[in-house]
Amino acid sequence: MLLLVGVVTLLPWLVEAAVRRMRGGPVAWQLAIRRLQVDGGGNARQVCGVAVAVAGTIALQALFTGVDDDFVRQTGADPDRASHLAHLGVPDRSTGDALLTRLRAVPGVDSVAGYRSTSVFAGSGDGESAGGVAHRTDELVIADCRGLAELIVATDCADGAVFRVAPPPEHLRSVTVDEQGRLVETPVEQIRAGERVQVAPGGYEWTIPVDARPAQSRVDPYGIGRFGIFATPAAIDVDAVGRLPTTAYLQIDPGQPDAVEHVRNLLATAGPMDLLSTLSATTEARRFTSVRRGLVVGIVVTLLLIAASMLVTMLEQLRERRRLLAMLDAFGAPRRALGWAVVWQHLVPVLLGLVLAVAAGVGLGAVLLGMVGRDLVVSWWTVAGASAAGAGVVLLVAAAGLPALWRLMRADGLRTE
């Protein structure tokens, strides 16, 4: 509060000290500077509100920038690989392939990589094999080489190939509770190449090829690493497997914003379960986002109220100088020069006020961040934006007062009784 009050107290003195020795220049500049020399404090007080608002904006934005790590979470997604994730429901093979083809044909869609996924289990499905060692249910992913490239690192991929990705060590043991309530670790047997498995949900039986090649897992664009069995369509009877959940990664050109809407329209006509979500590397807490948005709205409303107050004050000052303005016009003073004089008369104080506001805002931001134990991080784009908004408000007020200035310069302003 002391810093913000100091801006109000210091600005009139700063304006008077700055214009005291100014001389020369164009006619409009001389008229503006002379007016400020006569009554610089009055003009400075008009723009004090702008300076305080800008200082407060810079300070609060510095505070929010310093603490946003507490409210921003890394999602693990990679928007550079895929900008959107499409859930295509549970179509059959022909419907799913046709939908992927239509997605690739949408203008603005650069690439589409899709896959179908389900589960497989070995044996009779009772959850145990001989010896009491629990069977492990593996994930089965069916996709062409383009889709598999987003999920695994495999060489020599061709239609008909099958790859196996080993699970991490923590998935190789199962923890259960025995009758005495003790935790018991049991080994989890992996499904091996050459073994016959049942594919959910229809129970289609399929033998994993003996020549299934090992591969490494790759974190997908959504940020998930997968393991299990990865098959190309020619390696399994996809039609016999039946309907499976289908997912597609889409890279949509950000320069064509309508492309996203075209994709949504296509998915809406394809089925009610088809959804499109946007991938982002980070996500913000909703309350933090709401507070930040409310801060921006509050700043805009404050600047508009200040602008309205400045406009009323400026119109009153022009009305008080009505006879003087009419006399200047009668003696041939260019209207353009008088108009620019009004602009400079308000712009000079606000420029000096913005210099003071930036210093006060950065200082106040450092104090606030020090209170929460954070280092000062100044976003110069925020500083530039807040300063430009403050200067823009003053220019807008000056421009709004020009019609009143032209009206007060008419010859009837010389009439007196």
Short mmCIF file of C-alpha atoms in Angstrom, two decimals:
data_model
loop_
_atom_site.label_atom_id
_atom_site.label_comp_id
_atom_site.label_asym_id
_atom_site.label_seq_id
_atom_site.Cartn_x
_atom_site.Cartn_y
_atom_site.Cartn_z
CA MET A 1 0.00 0.00 0.00
CA LEU A 2 2.85 2.38 0.82
CA LEU A 3 4.42 1.71 -2.58
CA LEU A 4 1.17 2.39 -4.44
CA VAL A 5 0.45 5.53 -2.40
CA GLY A 6 4.02 6.61 -3.10
CA VAL A 7 3.28 6.51 -6.84
CA VAL A 8 0.35 8.91 -6.35
CA THR A 9 2.47 11.23 -4.20
CA LEU A 10 5.60 11.19 -6.34
CA LEU A 11 4.11 11.48 -9.82
CA PRO A 12 2.96 15.14 -9.70
CA TRP A 13 6.38 16.21 -8.43
CA LEU A 14 8.09 14.10 -11.10
CA VAL A 15 6.00 15.69 -13.89
CA GLU A 16 6.68 19.23 -12.68
CA ALA A 17 10.41 18.54 -12.34
CA ALA A 18 10.61 16.95 -15.80
CA VAL A 19 8.79 19.74 -17.72
CA ARG A 20 10.30 22.65 -15.80
CA ARG A 21 13.26 23.10 -18.18
CA MET A 22 11.70 21.91 -21.43
CA ARG A 23 11.87 24.49 -24.24
CA GLY A 24 11.27 24.68 -27.99
CA GLY A 25 9.69 22.19 -30.33
CA PRO A 26 6.60 22.28 -32.56
CA VAL A 27 3.66 24.49 -31.68
CA ALA A 28 1.55 21.62 -30.32
CA TRP A 29 4.44 20.47 -28.13
CA GLN A 30 5.06 23.98 -26.79
CA LEU A 31 1.37 24.46 -25.95
CA ALA A 32 1.26 21.11 -24.11
CA ILE A 33 4.51 21.68 -22.18
CA ARG A 34 3.52 25.22 -21.23
CA ARG A 35 0.19 23.97 -19.91
CA LEU A 36 2.03 21.32 -17.87
CA GLN A 37 4.42 23.95 -16.53
CA VAL A 38 1.47 26.04 -15.37
CA ASP A 39 -0.55 23.17 -13.88
CA GLY A 40 1.52 19.96 -14.13
CA GLY A 41 0.23 18.59 -10.86
CA GLY A 42 -3.40 18.67 -12.02
CA ASN A 43 -2.64 16.72 -15.19
CA ALA A 44 -0.46 14.28 -13.31
CA ARG A 45 -3.21 13.56 -10.81
CA GLN A 46 -5.46 12.55 -13.71
CA VAL A 47 -3.10 9.76 -14.76
CA CYS A 48 -2.19 8.62 -11.25
CA GLY A 49 -4.90 6.00 -11.42
CA VAL A 50 -3.37 4.56 -14.59
CA ALA A 51 0.08 4.45 -13.01
CA VAL A 52 -1.24 2.72 -9.88
CA ALA A 53 -3.21 0.19 -11.95
CA VAL A 54 -0.15 -0.62 -14.07
CA ALA A 55 2.08 -0.96 -11.00
CA GLY A 56 -0.44 -3.28 -9.35
CA THR A 57 -0.76 -5.32 -12.53
CA ILE A 58 2.99 -5.80 -12.86
CA ALA A 59 3.32 -6.76 -9.19
CA LEU A 60 0.47 -9.28 -9.23
CA GLN A 61 1.59 -10.82 -12.51
CA ALA A 62 5.10 -11.18 -11.07
CA LEU A 63 3.58 -12.94 -8.07
CA PHE A 64 1.52 -15.28 -10.25
CA THR A 65 4.51 -16.04 -12.48
CA GLY A 66 6.64 -16.84 -9.44
CA VAL A 67 4.17 -19.31 -7.91
CA ASP A 68 2.65 -20.88 -11.03
CA ASP A 69 4.88 -23.96 -10.64
CA ASP A 70 2.73 -24.90 -7.64
CA PHE A 71 -0.40 -24.96 -9.81
CA VAL A 72 0.96 -26.15 -13.18
CA ARG A 73 1.37 -29.91 -13.65
CA GLN A 74 3.30 -31.68 -16.38
CA THR A 75 0.95 -34.08 -18.16
CA GLY A 76 3.66 -36.06 -19.94
CA ALA A 77 1.93 -35.54 -23.29
CA ASP A 78 3.94 -34.47 -26.33
CA PRO A 79 1.93 -32.05 -28.51
CA ASP A 80 4.77 -32.00 -31.05
CA ARG A 81 3.99 -35.61 -31.96
CA ALA A 82 0.19 -35.38 -31.81
CA SER A 83 -1.96 -32.37 -31.06
CA HIS A 84 -5.21 -34.29 -30.49
CA LEU A 85 -6.36 -37.70 -29.28
CA ALA A 86 -9.47 -39.24 -30.83
CA HIS A 87 -11.48 -42.03 -29.18
CA LEU A 88 -13.31 -43.75 -32.03
CA GLY A 89 -15.59 -45.94 -29.94
CA VAL A 90 -15.80 -49.67 -30.61
CA PRO A 91 -16.16 -50.06 -34.39
CA ASP A 92 -15.55 -53.16 -36.45
CA ARG A 93 -12.48 -53.31 -38.67
CA SER A 94 -14.02 -51.94 -41.86
CA THR A 95 -15.78 -49.09 -40.08
CA GLY A 96 -12.67 -48.15 -38.11
CA ASP A 97 -10.39 -48.22 -41.17
CA ALA A 98 -12.88 -46.14 -43.15
CA LEU A 99 -13.07 -43.58 -40.36
CA LEU A 100 -9.27 -43.30 -40.17
CA THR A 101 -9.15 -42.79 -43.94
CA ARG A 102 -11.77 -40.03 -43.72
CA LEU A 103 -9.83 -38.36 -40.90
CA ARG A 104 -6.67 -38.32 -43.02
CA ALA A 105 -8.61 -36.61 -45.81
CA VAL A 106 -9.76 -33.70 -43.63
CA PRO A 107 -7.99 -30.46 -44.74
CA GLY A 108 -5.53 -29.39 -42.09
CA VAL A 109 -4.95 -32.88 -40.64
CA ASP A 110 -1.25 -33.58 -41.21
CA SER A 111 -1.09 -37.14 -39.86
CA VAL A 112 -3.26 -39.84 -38.30
CA ALA A 113 -1.94 -42.90 -36.45
CA GLY A 114 -4.52 -45.32 -35.08
CA TYR A 115 -4.56 -48.58 -33.14
CA ARG A 116 -7.04 -51.07 -31.64
CA SER A 117 -6.48 -52.57 -28.20
CA THR A 118 -7.84 -55.39 -26.07
CA SER A 119 -6.63 -58.04 -23.61
CA VAL A 120 -5.44 -61.61 -24.07
CA PHE A 121 -5.09 -64.35 -21.46
CA ALA A 122 -3.55 -67.77 -21.56
CA GLY A 123 -4.88 -71.14 -20.41
CA SER A 124 -8.47 -71.81 -19.48
CA GLY A 125 -9.04 -68.37 -18.02
CA ASP A 126 -9.27 -69.53 -14.39
CA GLY A 127 -6.37 -67.27 -13.45
CA GLU A 128 -3.96 -70.07 -12.44
CA SER A 129 -1.70 -72.49 -14.24
CA ALA A 130 -0.05 -75.67 -13.09
CA GLY A 131 2.02 -75.15 -9.98
CA GLY A 132 -0.15 -72.37 -8.66
CA VAL A 133 1.70 -69.70 -10.61
CA ALA A 134 -0.73 -67.00 -11.68
CA HIS A 135 -1.09 -66.28 -15.36
CA ARG A 136 -0.76 -62.68 -16.44
CA THR A 137 -3.17 -61.00 -18.78
CA ASP A 138 -1.37 -59.09 -21.48
CA GLU A 139 -2.50 -56.19 -23.60
CA LEU A 140 -2.89 -56.80 -27.31
CA VAL A 141 -2.47 -53.86 -29.68
CA ILE A 142 -3.36 -54.20 -33.35
CA ALA A 143 -2.10 -51.47 -35.66
CA ASP A 144 -0.23 -50.90 -38.87
CA CYS A 145 3.42 -49.88 -38.77
CA ARG A 146 2.51 -46.20 -38.66
CA GLY A 147 0.45 -46.73 -35.52
CA LEU A 148 2.99 -49.07 -33.90
CA ALA A 149 5.74 -46.48 -34.40
CA GLU A 150 3.97 -44.25 -31.86
CA LEU A 151 3.91 -47.03 -29.24
CA ILE A 152 7.08 -49.12 -29.59
CA VAL A 153 10.60 -48.94 -30.98
CA ALA A 154 10.84 -51.77 -33.48
CA THR A 155 12.96 -52.37 -36.56
CA ASP A 156 11.93 -53.99 -39.83
CA CYS A 157 8.22 -53.50 -39.29
CA ALA A 158 6.09 -55.00 -42.04
CA ASP A 159 2.49 -56.16 -42.29
CA GLY A 160 2.36 -59.58 -40.67
CA ALA A 161 4.96 -58.87 -37.99
CA VAL A 162 4.34 -59.40 -34.27
CA PHE A 163 6.36 -57.74 -31.49
CA ARG A 164 6.56 -58.39 -27.77
CA VAL A 165 7.46 -55.73 -25.18
CA ALA A 166 8.53 -57.08 -21.79
CA PRO A 167 6.91 -55.47 -18.74
CA PRO A 168 8.97 -53.56 -16.17
CA PRO A 169 10.29 -55.58 -13.20
CA GLU A 170 7.59 -54.32 -10.79
CA HIS A 171 4.95 -56.03 -12.95
CA LEU A 172 6.62 -59.44 -12.75
CA ARG A 173 5.46 -60.16 -9.20
CA SER A 174 1.97 -60.20 -7.69
CA VAL A 175 1.23 -59.37 -4.04
CA THR A 176 -1.64 -61.24 -2.35
CA VAL A 177 -2.88 -61.71 1.21
CA ASP A 178 -2.89 -65.23 2.63
CA GLU A 179 -5.29 -66.69 5.21
CA GLN A 180 -3.20 -65.32 8.10
CA GLY A 181 -3.38 -61.81 6.65
CA ARG A 182 0.25 -61.78 5.52
CA LEU A 183 1.42 -60.30 2.24
CA VAL A 184 2.71 -62.97 -0.10
CA GLU A 185 4.60 -62.27 -3.30
CA THR A 186 4.06 -64.70 -6.16
CA PRO A 187 5.79 -64.65 -9.53
CA VAL A 188 3.74 -63.65 -12.53
CA GLU A 189 4.27 -65.84 -15.54
CA GLN A 190 4.59 -64.05 -18.85
CA ILE A 191 2.70 -65.15 -21.91
CA ARG A 192 5.31 -66.67 -24.18
CA ALA A 193 5.75 -66.75 -27.92
CA GLY A 194 4.10 -69.81 -29.47
CA GLU A 195 1.48 -69.98 -26.71
CA ARG A 196 -2.21 -70.11 -27.53
CA VAL A 197 -4.23 -67.27 -26.01
CA GLN A 198 -7.81 -66.12 -25.94
CA VAL A 199 -8.59 -62.62 -27.17
CA ALA A 200 -11.22 -60.66 -25.25
CA PRO A 201 -14.07 -59.97 -25.47
CA GLY A 202 -15.25 -62.71 -27.84
CA GLY A 203 -12.82 -65.43 -26.77
CA TYR A 204 -11.21 -65.77 -30.21
CA GLU A 205 -8.25 -68.14 -29.91
CA TRP A 206 -4.96 -67.08 -31.43
CA THR A 207 -1.47 -68.52 -31.31
CA ILE A 208 1.29 -66.00 -30.80
CA PRO A 209 3.85 -66.56 -33.57
CA VAL A 210 7.05 -68.23 -32.45
CA ASP A 211 9.05 -65.62 -34.37
CA ALA A 212 7.49 -62.69 -32.46
CA ARG A 213 10.32 -60.21 -32.12
CA PRO A 214 11.24 -58.32 -28.95
CA ALA A 215 10.82 -54.55 -29.00
CA GLN A 216 11.21 -51.62 -26.67
CA SER A 217 8.33 -49.59 -25.30
CA ARG A 218 8.01 -45.97 -26.38
CA VAL A 219 6.05 -43.36 -24.45
CA ASP A 220 3.08 -42.51 -26.65
CA PRO A 221 2.01 -38.90 -27.40
CA TYR A 222 -0.40 -39.09 -24.45
CA GLY A 223 2.49 -39.84 -22.08
CA ILE A 224 1.87 -43.55 -21.41
CA GLY A 225 4.36 -46.38 -21.93
CA ARG A 226 2.80 -49.67 -23.03
CA PHE A 227 3.93 -53.28 -22.91
CA GLY A 228 2.44 -56.53 -24.14
CA ILE A 229 1.86 -57.93 -27.61
CA PHE A 230 1.83 -55.69 -30.67
CA ALA A 231 0.53 -57.19 -33.90
CA THR A 232 0.05 -55.90 -37.41
CA PRO A 233 -3.33 -56.64 -39.07
CA ALA A 234 -2.01 -59.44 -41.30
CA ALA A 235 -0.74 -61.40 -38.28
CA ILE A 236 -4.19 -61.95 -36.77
CA ASP A 237 -7.72 -62.46 -38.04
CA VAL A 238 -8.97 -58.96 -37.20
CA ASP A 239 -12.50 -59.69 -38.41
CA ALA A 240 -12.75 -62.71 -36.10
CA VAL A 241 -11.55 -60.65 -33.15
CA GLY A 242 -14.61 -58.44 -33.53
CA ARG A 243 -15.23 -54.90 -32.34
CA LEU A 244 -12.43 -53.32 -30.32
CA PRO A 245 -11.87 -49.87 -28.77
CA THR A 246 -10.00 -47.75 -31.28
CA THR A 247 -7.75 -44.77 -30.62
CA ALA A 248 -6.10 -42.36 -33.03
CA TYR A 249 -3.41 -39.72 -32.64
CA LEU A 250 -3.95 -36.69 -34.87
CA GLN A 251 -1.56 -33.91 -35.75
CA ILE A 252 -3.69 -30.94 -36.81
CA ASP A 253 -2.19 -27.84 -38.39
CA PRO A 254 -2.59 -24.98 -35.87
CA GLY A 255 -2.70 -22.53 -38.78
CA GLN A 256 -6.08 -23.95 -39.81
CA PRO A 257 -8.36 -23.57 -36.77
CA ASP A 258 -11.38 -24.82 -38.72
CA ALA A 259 -9.70 -28.21 -39.14
CA VAL A 260 -10.46 -29.13 -35.51
CA GLU A 261 -14.14 -28.33 -36.03
CA HIS A 262 -14.21 -30.41 -39.22
CA VAL A 263 -12.75 -33.35 -37.29
CA ARG A 264 -15.31 -32.92 -34.48
CA ASN A 265 -18.15 -32.82 -37.01
CA LEU A 266 -16.84 -35.99 -38.66
CA LEU A 267 -16.62 -37.82 -35.34
CA ALA A 268 -20.09 -36.61 -34.31
CA THR A 269 -21.62 -38.11 -37.45
CA ALA A 270 -19.65 -41.35 -37.02
CA GLY A 271 -20.97 -42.24 -33.59
CA PRO A 272 -21.96 -40.87 -30.18
CA MET A 273 -18.95 -42.47 -28.46
CA ASP A 274 -16.39 -40.79 -30.74
CA LEU A 275 -14.64 -38.01 -28.85
CA LEU A 276 -11.75 -35.62 -29.53
CA SER A 277 -9.47 -34.23 -26.83
CA THR A 278 -6.59 -31.78 -27.07
CA LEU A 279 -3.13 -32.81 -25.88
CA SER A 280 -1.17 -30.32 -23.82
CA ALA A 281 2.23 -30.61 -22.16
CA THR A 282 0.98 -28.85 -19.03
CA THR A 283 -2.28 -28.31 -17.23
CA GLU A 284 -3.21 -25.62 -14.72
CA ALA A 285 -5.32 -25.98 -11.61
CA ARG A 286 -8.81 -24.66 -12.32
CA ARG A 287 -8.90 -22.35 -9.30
CA PHE A 288 -5.55 -20.86 -10.27
CA THR A 289 -6.76 -20.32 -13.83
CA SER A 290 -9.98 -18.75 -12.58
CA VAL A 291 -8.11 -16.37 -10.27
CA ARG A 292 -5.74 -15.37 -13.07
CA ARG A 293 -8.66 -14.80 -15.44
CA GLY A 294 -10.47 -12.77 -12.79
CA LEU A 295 -7.35 -10.68 -12.30
CA VAL A 296 -7.25 -9.80 -15.99
CA VAL A 297 -10.95 -8.91 -15.98
CA GLY A 298 -10.48 -6.76 -12.88
CA ILE A 299 -7.59 -4.89 -14.48
CA VAL A 300 -9.58 -4.20 -17.65
CA VAL A 301 -12.60 -2.96 -15.66
CA THR A 302 -10.36 -0.76 -13.50
CA LEU A 303 -8.70 0.82 -16.53
CA LEU A 304 -12.09 1.46 -18.15
CA LEU A 305 -13.36 3.18 -14.97
CA ILE A 306 -10.19 5.28 -14.83
CA ALA A 307 -10.63 6.16 -18.49
CA ALA A 308 -14.22 7.28 -17.88
CA SER A 309 -13.11 9.45 -14.95
CA MET A 310 -10.28 10.97 -16.99
CA LEU A 311 -12.65 11.74 -19.85
CA VAL A 312 -15.08 13.59 -17.57
CA THR A 313 -12.23 15.61 -16.02
CA MET A 314 -10.75 16.48 -19.40
CA LEU A 315 -14.12 17.64 -20.76
CA GLU A 316 -14.59 19.87 -17.71
CA GLN A 317 -11.15 21.40 -18.22
CA LEU A 318 -11.85 22.06 -21.90
CA ARG A 319 -15.18 23.65 -21.04
CA GLU A 320 -13.43 25.98 -18.56
CA ARG A 321 -11.07 27.08 -21.33
CA ARG A 322 -13.83 27.54 -23.87
CA ARG A 323 -13.23 31.26 -24.52
CA LEU A 324 -9.47 30.74 -24.74
CA LEU A 325 -9.85 27.94 -27.29
CA ALA A 326 -12.32 29.99 -29.36
CA MET A 327 -9.94 32.95 -29.29
CA LEU A 328 -7.00 30.82 -30.46
CA ASP A 329 -9.11 29.52 -33.31
CA ALA A 330 -10.19 33.09 -34.21
CA PHE A 331 -6.56 34.17 -34.41
CA GLY A 332 -5.83 31.32 -36.84
CA ALA A 333 -4.25 28.67 -34.61
CA PRO A 334 -4.34 25.35 -36.51
CA ARG A 335 -6.89 22.96 -35.09
CA ARG A 336 -4.52 20.07 -35.63
CA ALA A 337 -1.92 21.78 -33.43
CA LEU A 338 -4.48 22.29 -30.66
CA GLY A 339 -5.60 18.69 -30.92
CA TRP A 340 -2.05 17.39 -30.67
CA ALA A 341 -1.46 19.73 -27.74
CA VAL A 342 -4.27 18.00 -25.84
CA VAL A 343 -2.79 14.58 -26.69
CA TRP A 344 0.73 15.54 -25.58
CA GLN A 345 -0.63 17.22 -22.48
CA HIS A 346 -1.96 13.84 -21.29
CA LEU A 347 0.66 11.57 -22.85
CA VAL A 348 3.74 13.17 -21.24
CA PRO A 349 2.45 12.62 -17.65
CA VAL A 350 1.41 9.06 -18.39
CA LEU A 351 4.80 8.18 -19.91
CA LEU A 352 6.54 9.50 -16.80
CA GLY A 353 3.93 7.68 -14.70
CA LEU A 354 4.60 4.41 -16.51
CA VAL A 355 8.32 4.67 -15.76
CA LEU A 356 7.45 5.13 -12.11
CA ALA A 357 4.82 2.35 -12.29
CA VAL A 358 7.29 -0.19 -13.73
CA ALA A 359 9.80 0.55 -10.95
CA ALA A 360 7.11 0.37 -8.26
CA GLY A 361 5.50 -2.73 -9.77
CA VAL A 362 8.78 -4.67 -9.98
CA GLY A 363 9.67 -3.60 -6.45
CA LEU A 364 6.26 -4.59 -5.11
CA GLY A 365 6.48 -7.90 -6.96
CA ALA A 366 9.85 -8.60 -5.33
CA VAL A 367 8.34 -7.87 -1.90
CA LEU A 368 5.36 -10.18 -2.51
CA LEU A 369 7.55 -13.00 -3.79
CA GLY A 370 9.88 -12.54 -0.86
CA MET A 371 6.92 -13.04 1.49
CA VAL A 372 6.23 -16.45 -0.08
CA GLY A 373 9.91 -17.37 -0.33
CA ARG A 374 10.28 -17.19 -4.11
CA ASP A 375 12.80 -15.49 -6.37
CA LEU A 376 11.68 -12.59 -8.53
CA VAL A 377 10.88 -13.56 -12.12
CA VAL A 378 9.88 -10.56 -14.24
CA SER A 379 7.91 -11.23 -17.41
CA TRP A 380 8.91 -8.31 -19.60
CA TRP A 381 6.10 -9.18 -21.99
CA THR A 382 3.69 -8.57 -19.11
CA VAL A 383 5.43 -5.31 -18.27
CA ALA A 384 5.25 -4.20 -21.89
CA GLY A 385 1.59 -5.25 -22.18
CA ALA A 386 0.54 -3.46 -19.00
CA SER A 387 2.43 -0.31 -20.01
CA ALA A 388 0.93 -0.38 -23.50
CA ALA A 389 -2.57 -0.80 -22.01
CA GLY A 390 -2.03 2.21 -19.73
CA ALA A 391 -0.73 4.39 -22.55
CA GLY A 392 -3.56 3.17 -24.79
CA VAL A 393 -6.17 4.22 -22.24
CA VAL A 394 -4.79 7.77 -22.16
CA LEU A 395 -4.63 7.99 -25.95
CA LEU A 396 -8.21 6.68 -26.14
CA VAL A 397 -9.37 9.34 -23.68
CA ALA A 398 -7.54 12.07 -25.60
CA ALA A 399 -9.04 10.91 -28.90
CA ALA A 400 -12.52 10.78 -27.35
CA GLY A 401 -12.15 14.40 -26.21
CA LEU A 402 -11.19 15.78 -29.64
CA PRO A 403 -14.81 16.15 -30.90
CA ALA A 404 -15.60 18.26 -27.84
CA LEU A 405 -12.45 20.32 -28.51
CA TRP A 406 -13.53 21.08 -32.10
CA ARG A 407 -17.00 22.05 -30.86
CA LEU A 408 -15.64 24.43 -28.19
CA MET A 409 -13.42 26.19 -30.72
CA ARG A 410 -16.37 27.64 -32.63
CA ALA A 411 -16.74 31.39 -32.88
CA ASP A 412 -19.81 31.46 -30.63
CA GLY A 413 -17.46 30.61 -27.76
CA LEU A 414 -16.35 34.30 -27.83
CA ARG A 415 -19.84 35.55 -26.97
CA THR A 416 -20.23 37.01 -23.49
CA GLU A 417 -22.89 38.86 -21.54
#
